Structures are given as structure tokens and as C-alpha cells.
Amino acid sequence: MILAVLFSNSEGNILVERFHGVPSEERLHWRSFLVKLGADNLKGAKNEELFVASHKSVYIVYTVLGDVCIYVVGKDDYDELALSEVIFVITSAVKDVCGKPPTERLFLDKYGRICLCLDEIVWKGMLENTEKDRIKRLIRLKPPTDV
Amino acid sequence: MQDASGTTLMDLITADPTAPPPSTSGTSPSTLGKPAQKPVQTERRTKKGTLMQIQSDTIAVAKALNPVRANIRTQKQKRKPVSYAQLARSIHELSAASDQKSSQKQLVNHVFPKLAVYNSVDPSVAPSLLMLDQQCEDRNVLRYVYYYLARILSDTGSQGLSPGGGIPTPNWDALADIDAVGGVTRADVVPRIVNQLTTEASNADIEFHARRIAALKALTAAPSSNSEILAKLYEIVFGILDKVADANQKRRKGMFGKGGDKESIIRSNLQYAALTALRRLPLDPGNPVFLHRAVQGVSFADPVAVRHSLAIISELATKDPYSVAMALGKLVLPGGALQDILHLHDVLARVSLARLCHTISRARALDERPDIKSQFSSVLYQLLLDPSERVCFEAILCVLGKFDNTERTEERAGGWYRLTREILKLPEVPSVTLKESIDDPKDALPPKSAKDKASHKTRRPQPLVKLVMRRLESSFRSFSRPVLHAAARVVQEMGKSRAAAFSLGVDIDEGAPLHAYSETVESVDQDINETSEGSRKGFLLSNGMGGKDTIANLLASLMEVVRTTVACECVYVRGMVIKALIWMQSPYEPFDELESIIASELSDPAWPSTLLNDILLTLHARFKATPDMAVTLLEIARIFATKVPGKIDADVLQLLWKTCLVGAGPDGKHTALEAVTIVLDLPPPQPGTMSGLTSVDRVSASDPKSALALQRLVQAAVWFLGENANYAASEYAWESATPPGTALMMLDADKMVAAASSRNPTLAGALTRLQRCAFSGSWEVRIVAAQALTTMAIRSGEPFRLQIYEFLHALAQGGMQSQFSEIHLSNGEDQGASGTGLGSLIAPMLKVLDEMYRAQDDLIREMRNHDNAKKEWTDDELKKLYETHEKLLDLVSLFCYVPRAKYLPLGPISAKLIDIYRTRHNISASAGLNDIAVATGISDLVYESNATPEKDPDELDQDLVNAWAANLGDDGLWGNNAPAMNRVNEFLAGAGTDAPDVEEENFTSRASVSYDDMWAKTLLETTEVEEYDARSSGTSSPESTGSVETSISSHFGGSYPSLFSSRPTTYGASQSSERSGAAGSRFSNPGGSSSTFEGVGSPIREEPPSYEASVMQRFESFENPMAARGAPSFGSQDDEEPISSDNQQFGKALYDFTAGGDDELNLTAGEELEIDYEVDGWFYHFHCHVIIVLMYPSYVALCSVVLSGLSLHSQHSVPSNLCWSPGSNFLA
């Protein structure tokens, strides 16, 4: 289960978040934990360099892409390696939508499409589509495989 | 959410990127999520007014279908951020706009993206969305429409919180209810949305199929609690699959090549849509159609569909492996669909395949079909070669028997066995039987086809263990942190399986060469034989390591790599590596290396406390798996206690101490106790200065928080020592072979110590440590040490009890202060006039012991009398004896747990008489309800009272320990109120998705019960809160000596009376003899005195003053049971009332005493003074009262009177400087 996908800017403000199966009272904790994790570790990190953390049975993989920090939290099947796959798909999609590792401005400009992409990548706590082209088609309401 | 220029998220997503409007940057939500409250505030500030207004406006506008496009432009021109209300209104307007193209452009570029920022979508937007859905042609608009419809469906409607997150929005439904006129609730729109989406999802029009897929997906967003929608979804999904699943599969060609005919592509798309929806639906294990469709999915062309279908099947397999295996049938055979998945470019599909293969290959239901099982394990083993670490690791975990967190030990042990014994043989053509190769491994022709051989030329059958070790080693060389973390985790799981195998005694010789196993394993490959030296024994499966390949070697080499990974800069990777090392540590190997790794790691301040606690919990789990490791684990735990006391959960650590002590077994108990109490050998913690004398250097040198934590840990260790020393030493009063013989008791102190240590070194050692703590520890530690000593005194037989008794007495009067003065000074505390400061604390403890000794003496005397007179004990006498026994039991139970059925406060000699009385009156020995501790609920406050039953040696045989160790927490020994049990159990169960705490935990605010608290709760009843506060204020304000002393005196001055005054019937009142009545009365200070204490405004003056000097001697008479026989006792006169003046008593000062204040009295040794009356230990002269501290044994005829409580004199307005000791007329 992918418990959360979260985007924040470099100052730790949250830009996008998707939770699944996390009680609402826990979300605030997760937000602060993730943002602190990023603040502690992501300074000076290279784009798409993967970081890992774990807590109890939950895994966290996070990275930085341009001005944006991306966090993915999962458990069970979605261990640190599966989450690496997830985060890889997400970063490729974001890069694809923005054309490059986004600045915060660019990210916000493309906010809507990024949300649609995220919808195609993670759906109800599970990884859905992974191929870039396929995601691109789906956010334009084209079938996954072109006729 | 402000960027550098002070703009907000909402500003940024407005059309104008350059000019952020200052009007909102201050008030608009600062984030989408993080400080969630703030946005709520700002958003809700206007909620009631503005939003309702805007909403009704919006609806009115929408109803009028009045396209006012200018609005948006106006806003843009004004460069205002777009509020939710404006966006909603725009949707209404644009959906009804006549200029479709322009409005669609606006929707896609401006309105929809900005609306995405919000947490939820107002249901009143739904009609417009549906209108767009029906009328709009633009795919981009429609995609957003499906996105928002899905969000409305998924919104649970509670406080506008949807899983999507974002800027908080109001509870639309609540808002709509308020708005009586035009409110639209979810209940209004959801059926319409569902209908619309259902219609679209059922539309078989080929041209429509993209929308059909999107509609179906949106429909699955509905919460699974909605059975109506679920039923519709099942219907649609199976409807689609009925049409597309059965068609002949044009396997994968269409997928990989871009070719593929239109029909098959559409079919594949629909298959994908159906399976992706099915994956989100609840499983239907008993439904053959469900299984059938899922199995069909394995052969679908779309990789995502295949992944989902495998995930469904592998989940179904856990419930019904037989049906799944039957349904999969030939798919698993070479050339079958499952084999194809090995090469499918979808990692999670292969992961699901691994899990599926594991489930089926291990299913009991398929025991009669070994062929099927071996086919699936063969696929599983092949996945060990998977290029993806995720898949390979999953396969390793499956082989190791790790599936979820519910595996039994046997499964894990079997996993280790499999890993070390099995051999991976690459797939062969189906015609080859394994038997052939075994029968004649040398001569049999290679069963592979030439092509196979060519393709696998370099791959030889490999022992799994070697394959796995090599793979892990190479993973540990990766630069990716997730890979390192995962690899360490796999090693950890390997350690778990290995530990399980050891614990079950699975015979695996890790030192044996690997090829030896090949003889027993079925798969032997011709290739190998060709390269062998002609003899079966000579051939090697290794690729160059020669005959040295043993499991031990492989493990050693792997662990070498694992250890180097500790150098990783990621603390979580390091944490996982340490866990792996802990799990791979064998109980029979030295653990110095592990210890030093952990010690050096913990010196790094970067470790978050949650991670450290995780490792601590790992020690728990390790212990559970291998109780033999108790001592090793305790040694490791000690590093945590000393290096990072402020970061670890003290409760979990203490639980570990306890579990390990119990698990250490008879031989290891002493070592285990030593390992725990080594904490006490640390330099004294600095809990903040208590006085000016405290070394400033020390305090400044240490982080106050960890110093405080360390102190708490020391307290805990002291408490632990007191609580468990008897268990560790196997010394129990109720098991004691030697009765408290008079000869022993007459020994002088030195001889007593010698006797004690020769009799039981463990206990004597613990005693020495505690004695040192009682003198040299900080105030808090001394309190606990005194308590611990009392516990030991109560539980131990002689000579320990007597030794402790004497020590406590000395402690109470501070008489030995001078001997320990150096230690005292080193502690840096100014004892001032307070002596050890423990006098009033120890008094009740001493009195318990007094009572017991006195009663024992009485009993001996009575028995002698009976023997001399040669008469039987009458029932009345027995009754009296039994009542004394019970009373003492009650009293003792207040201080610590003792097994009521066995404990004999009157000494072993009383056993027979008590037993006679019990038998005669049919009294059950276990009178749980009569246990005063139980009755008053004290046992609920002190969890060790629930935990101690295992201390009873009769109940504690090795089997029990093992059983208990294997079922930690399941046997109720620990009860549910052990504060750490839940944490440990949760950890062992692998549960927990709650976020770690971000703030460095302020452990003082932790809800668990500290030992101080327990102390306070045990002793204090009505005033515990104030008392606790007072005390903690003392410890936390380093400068205020006064406040410390205040707290000391108010703590114990208040508690001492309240403990006993609340149950006066416990003691003196029911004492049968006059003398014991007097002694009993000393236990119960009048309640008035307690309340007076609290009422006094200047508690500093209540402080027990000048124990060092205020010692007076009185000739002991009423304290000596032998001497007091027949003598009138002043104490017998009355509990509460002053003794009448005609009954004069005198006391004699033992030492010189210099008055410390106006209301004290100068005394010279030997001076006799008259005592007016005595009430419960307070001796009055002209209403001046004096607390008495008694020292036993009475043979010494020593009694001291301590001046105390003089501040109370003012109440009586008698400015007396007199202090009296009991009179000489009571001399023996």
C-alpha cells in the first residue's frame, strides 16, 4: 500500500499530497516528519538522488527534483525498492510535464497536469501506470495503448 | 506557502506570474498542508459569511445560466488570487458558456488546475461537471471532469477531508444544510454522478472506449463501503471481462510491437480497465468466476493488467491455494503464461509472481500434489536471478519463509533450511525427470536442448545460499540507499530465519562444504559433472572457491560486507545494518565487534530516537527468538542506556532487562543482573544542580536532558535491582532454609556481611550496590534505593533482612554519615541539616520490619511458653497468631509483592501453626481479595506486582521461562498495563503505520509511569498530584535548594501520615497485645497531623532536620518484645490521646545535640527528659512533639529519638525548646 505521496518546496511547504489509508489525525504527523526528514537530509542533494528512511513497518523514499522535494511512503509490497520505482515514475512524469527539473514556479504552473499524472501513477494506494508515454496518453483521455 | 518573494501558492497559480498581490500574501493560507490549522483559520474566517454568500450567489448565477465571462478576466486583470468561490463560479459559468472553445481553454488552463489545489470539491459543482461531461468534446476538459467527479465520489464528506489533501475546504454538506435555499449535498449529486459514470463505463462503443476506461476508473474512486456502487462495479467489470477476456489472446505481440490490430488493442485496453477496477474491489475468495477472470488476466497483453491479475491471484492464493493452483493449471509449466512473466517488464508483476509461487509451494492443501508445488518453487527460485533487486529480494524473503509478519517459527526455520539446502536448477524441457539425474548424474545426457544449453551456458546449478549471498554482497556495493536498506533488511530476515532454525534445533552444519548437500538434493546438472574430476564427491558447485565454500564462509564474507555498510551516511541504512547484525549474531560467538560497532554508532548524535527505539525493540525480538542471548543482549542494551539515555524509551529498555533476566536461566541470572546494574557504576548523573556545591563543570559538561534521562535510568536500574535481585539470587524468605536464628541475628555487622556474601554472592552484591546508591546517589536514586532495599529485606531471609534492617536504620538516623562523607561530597550535594534526607521516608519501612521482628519474637516466646507448659495452642491463640500473620502480610504487601500463600512474616516456624489454623477453619491460602494492595488498587498502579508471579520459584521452571519467552506477552504475566508491552508487541507483530514523532521527545511528558510516580502513587493517595509537582519542581530548578528541600519534606511529610492514616484498622486497632498495639499506633500518624503539614505555609521548616546530630538515646523497653513482657507500655494507653500526666515517662539523649533553631533544644548525652505523651510516634512535651525512629534489634536496647516537626509548635503556641525521650522507667 502506498500510504502517501507528498510534494513540498525546499522550505518544507507542502505543494501536493495524496494519502491513502492514513487516518486524518496521523496525516499531520506524517507531514511534519517527512518535511523534517527532507530538511535534515535533502540540502545539497543531487536531483533524483534517492534517500531512504523507515519507521516500524513503513518505508519512506524521498528525493529532490529541482526545487521540489518528493516523498513517498509505503508499506507491505511497497518497500523501499518498490517505492524507488514509484518515485522514479513520478519524477519522470514531473520532468516530462515540466520539461526539466521544475522550479517551484514551474511546478505550480503545471500543477493541474501534475495532479492528473499523479492520478494515473498512484491510484487508491497502488502503483498504476509506469510508462511515460502511457501516462501522457491517459492524462489526455486517450486509451493506454493507442489504437 | 510563501516563496522567496513572499508569494503564496494561490498567487503563483494565478495567471500573472510576476506581480503577486500583496493583499493576500499575509492572510492567505501559508501552505496546502503542513500547518493545516492556519489555512483552516484563514479559510474559515470567512466561511460562514463569504462562502455562503458566494455559494448562494454561485448557484443563483448557475441557475440563471448567465454566462458572465468577464468576471474571470476582470480578476485576472486585477491580478487577484483565485479563491475557491471564484473558481466554482467560473466552472458554472463556463460550463454553460456559448463560446465553447474559449471556455474550454479557460477551464483547462486556468480553472481546473487551480481548483486542484483545494482539498475537496463542492458538490454543487457536480451539475456543471456533469453538464460538461455530457456536452463537452474536448478530451483535456473531460479528463479534468473525470478527475473531479472521482474526487467528489471519494470524498467521505467529513470536514472536507479527502485523501487528496490540499488547501482545507469547508464541510460542503454542512454548509449546504445551512443554506436552506439552494444547498447541494453529496447525497444529492453522488447518485447522478454514479449513474452517469455507470452509463459511460457500460458504453460498448469502440470510439468511446477511452472515456469508458476513464469513467470506470473514476467510479472505482467511490469508497468501498458503498455496497450499491460496488455491486455496479462488479457488474460492469465482469460485463467487460465477459466480452474481452475469453477472446483468443494474441500474446504480447501486439503489446511489444507497435503493430497489433485495432480490435485487439481495444480489447487489451478494456482488459486493463477491467482488471485495474477489479484490483480495487474487495476480494471474493469463494467465487469461481472471480478467480477465473483473475487467472485469465495473467495472459492478457497489457502489462499493468497482468500485474493486477497476479496481485489478485497471489492474494487469493493465501486464502485458497488449492483452487488457485488448479485454476492456474498449466500456466506454470515451461512455456506457460507464468513463465512468460519472468521476462515481463513489470517489477511488481514479478514480485506478485514470487509471492504467488511461495504461497502455493508452501501450501498444506497441496501436500498431495508435490509436482505442482515443485513447479511453483522452481519458478520462485528462478526469480532469485531476477535483474531487479526488488524481485530478487522478494524471492529471497519468500524462500526464507518471510511472507507477512504472521509466519510461525517453523516456517521461518524451514526457510533457512531451504535456503541452505536447495539448489537452483535452471529450467529444462519438461521431459526431463529429476530422478534420472539423481540416478545417474554422471552419465545421463544433459536434458536440455542444445538451444537451452547455449543460452544458459554460463549458468550452472547453484546452491541457493551461494546465489543469494553473492547477490546480497553485490547489492551492498550499490550506491543506492534504498538498495542498501533493502539488502540489510533481507540480511535481517535471513538472521531471523536462521535464529528460528537454531531455536528449533534444525540440523544445519554451517561448516560443511556446500557440495555435500548436492548428494541429497535432487537437481544435479550434467554440466557440473563434466567439469568435475570424475568422482561425485569431488565435483564442486562453486565457481572457483574450491572446496572452501561453506555456509559459514559465505556468511562470514557477507557479514564483512554488511559491517562495512555501517559507514553509509544514511542513518536509516545504518540502523537497518545494525538490526541485521543483531539478528545474525550467533549466541555462541563473541559479540565484541557488534558491541563496538553499536557503541561507536550511538556516539553519533544524528540518530533519531525513533530509530534507536526500533533497534531496542529489535533486541526484544532477538531475545524472543533466542533466549540464550539474554546476556549478550543485555550487554548491548547497556550501550543504549549509557550512550543515549535521553533518546530511548526507558520502559522498553526496562522490559528488556526483565525479559532477559528471566530468560537468562539459572546460570545466567547473576550475569544478567550484573549487566543491568552496571548502569549503576556510571558516574552519578547530574540532574541539574541541587545545591551550590554541585560541580558546575559537570552540569555544564553534560546535556541536561540526557543527564536527567540517565538519572531516570539509574533510578530504574536501582528499582530493577531491588525488584529482581531476589529472583536473580534465588533467595526468598519463604524458601529460606535457615530460620532467622538468634545466633545469626546476634552477629555483629561485619560478620553478618561476611555471612551474607558467603551464603549468596549475587544477593550480597546487589545489596552492596543498593547500599552504595542509598548513600551516594542523587536524591531520587536514594529514594528508590531505600525502597529497593526494603523490598529486598522483605523478600530475603536472614541474614540479609537483618543486614538491610541495620543499614536502613543507620541511614535513617544518618549515623553513618561520617563514614560515607567522601562519597557524599563526591556526589556534590549539600546534605546540610537533612542528613541522608531519607529519615522520614525510611521510617515506615523500618516499622514494617520492626513489626515483623517483634511479632517473630512474640511467636518464639509464645512457642517456648507452650513448650514449657506442654500445652496445645488453643484456637483463640491460633486465631490471634493468624490475624497477626494476615495483618503483617497486608502491611508487607504495601511495599512489595510477596506470594501471599507462601510468605510467612512470622518466620518459617509459624508455618505449622498457621497451617493448622487454616486447615481447621478451611481458609484458602490465596486470599487475593484480602490483599490490601489489591483491595486498595495499589497493585494496579505498580505493574511489577502483576509481573512478579514468575518470581515464584515454584512456578518458574525452565519450561515456563521458555514458554513465556516464546509467547512474550501472551501469558498474562505482564498484564496489559506494562507500559512497554504494547510497543514491543506491536513491533513484534510488525504493525504500525503511525508517523514517528518529529520533536525530540520530551520524555518527561511521556505518559508511562516512572518509578517516582509509582512511588508517589504507592505512598500518596489524596495528595499525589501536588506532591509530585512539588518534587519535580525541586528537581527541575537547579538553583533552588529551598524548593528541593521543600519538596522533600512536603513529599514525605505529607505522604508518611497519609499512607497509614487512611486505614487505621490495618494496624494498632486490631492488635491484640497491648504492646503491639502501641507499636502499631506508631505507624499511624493522626490524619490531623498530615493535614496540618499540608496546611502550613512554610514547608521548609518541616524538613527533617539535622539527623546527624539530633540523635537521642532512649532506653528501649517497649520496643523490645522480650524485655517488655509484662511491663506496662505507655503506647498502649491510647492511639490518639495524650497520655495522662500521671503516667510519666522519661527519655535519655544518646548523643549531644545542638539545637538548630529557636524551637529546638540543646541536649547533652545521657540527659534525661520527661515526655508528656506520645501519639503515634510523636513525643510531646508541653505540646512539643518529637518523631521517634526506632532501631531494631531490640537486644541492642537502642532507641533514638529524633527531634522533628517543630514547626508545628507554633500552632500550639507553646514555644518549647524541649525534646524528650522516653523515660527510664521503661528500662528493661
XYZ file of C-alpha atoms in Angstrom, chain A residues 11-19 24 26-33 36-37 49-59 75 77-82 84-85 105 108-109 111-113 115-116 119-120 123-124 126-130 134 138-147, chain B residues 1-2 9 12-13 17 31-34 113 116-117 139 142-144 147 161-166 209-211 213-214 217 220-222 262 265 269 272 276 279-280 302 304 307-308 347-348 355 390 393 481-483 485-486 489 570 572-573 614 986 990-996 998:
136
model
C 11.182 25.366 2.583
C 9.037 22.490 3.606
C 5.703 23.844 2.462
C 3.532 21.187 1.049
C 2.532 21.525 -2.569
C 0.696 18.307 -3.272
C -0.242 15.447 -1.049
C -2.093 12.217 -1.561
C -2.822 9.989 1.374
C -6.603 12.031 9.192
C -1.985 10.859 11.557
C -1.516 12.968 8.471
C -0.222 15.994 10.267
C 2.407 13.821 11.928
C 3.457 12.380 8.636
C 3.694 15.789 7.063
C 5.914 17.142 9.757
C 8.006 14.013 9.876
C 11.794 17.381 8.714
C 13.382 14.407 7.040
C 19.228 11.073 -5.615
C 17.231 8.638 -3.557
C 17.028 8.807 0.196
C 15.500 6.218 2.406
C 14.000 6.016 5.858
C 11.862 3.574 7.705
C 9.695 3.577 10.734
C 8.105 0.478 12.178
C 6.658 -1.344 9.195
C 6.625 1.701 6.969
C 9.177 2.708 4.389
C 4.278 -0.487 3.463
C 4.543 -4.697 -1.006
C 5.682 -1.147 -1.313
C 9.008 -1.459 0.400
C 11.923 0.874 -0.162
C 12.692 -0.665 -3.554
C 9.135 -0.634 -4.826
C 12.002 3.718 -5.580
C 10.166 2.503 -8.659
C 7.147 28.402 -10.114
C 2.860 25.434 -9.796
C 2.286 26.460 -13.353
C 0.013 21.991 -11.116
C -3.116 20.641 -12.761
C -1.336 18.325 -15.119
C -2.168 16.193 -10.405
C -3.581 14.306 -13.357
C -3.704 10.233 -10.559
C -2.531 7.913 -13.294
C -4.442 5.205 -7.721
C -6.041 4.240 -4.464
C -1.366 1.305 -5.585
C 1.052 1.924 -8.357
C -0.849 2.048 -11.593
C 0.844 3.192 -14.764
C 4.571 3.376 -15.067
C 1.115 5.755 -21.470
C -4.054 8.848 -20.280
C -3.957 12.417 -18.995
C -5.246 13.457 -22.356
C -8.008 10.937 -22.103
C -6.537 8.721 -24.737
C -6.563 4.975 -24.296
C -3.496 3.431 -22.659
C -2.436 1.759 -25.841
C -3.050 3.820 -28.923
C -5.384 2.358 -31.414
C 3.385 28.648 1.378
C 5.474 31.572 0.565
C 0.735 29.086 -3.729
C 1.609 31.600 -8.033
C -1.072 29.700 -9.747
C 3.458 35.238 -12.559
C 0.563 26.034 2.883
C -1.552 23.444 1.375
C -0.958 21.104 4.115
C 1.688 21.468 6.662
C -5.660 23.350 -12.452
C -6.930 21.069 -7.911
C -5.209 22.950 -5.148
C -10.517 15.487 -24.118
C -13.135 15.743 -19.951
C -10.070 14.335 -18.272
C -10.363 17.005 -15.625
C -10.726 13.785 -12.127
C -11.029 15.989 4.296
C -10.368 13.862 1.323
C -7.371 11.667 0.758
C -6.263 14.167 -1.785
C -5.106 16.747 0.659
C -4.656 20.334 -0.344
C -13.622 3.260 -25.137
C -11.080 5.767 -23.840
C -13.813 7.576 -21.974
C -11.905 3.425 -19.269
C -11.731 6.813 -17.569
C -11.652 4.356 -13.141
C -13.689 2.974 -8.527
C -12.852 6.074 -6.543
C -16.035 5.573 -4.578
C -7.195 -2.228 -33.659
C -5.644 -3.164 -28.851
C -7.245 -1.573 -23.176
C -6.642 -3.314 -18.476
C -7.479 -2.319 -12.697
C -7.951 -4.914 -8.243
C -9.611 -2.108 -6.312
C -1.408 -5.286 -21.073
C -0.427 -3.457 -15.911
C 0.361 -7.151 -12.702
C -3.055 -6.560 -11.203
C 8.711 -5.330 -11.473
C 5.618 -5.518 -9.321
C 4.568 -14.293 -3.613
C 13.042 -5.765 -5.681
C 14.838 -9.771 -2.628
C 20.428 3.941 -0.309
C 17.145 2.105 -0.845
C 19.060 -0.880 -2.197
C 18.494 -0.536 3.154
C 16.624 -3.345 1.488
C 16.657 -5.828 5.682
C 22.268 7.411 5.855
C 18.404 4.578 8.471
C 20.608 2.305 6.439
C 13.381 0.440 16.865
C 3.315 -4.045 18.090
C 5.351 -5.698 12.530
C 2.444 -3.349 12.799
C 2.239 0.368 12.952
C 1.921 2.989 10.305
C 1.827 5.950 12.587
C 4.293 8.643 11.862
C 7.311 8.991 14.070
C 9.350 14.745 14.944
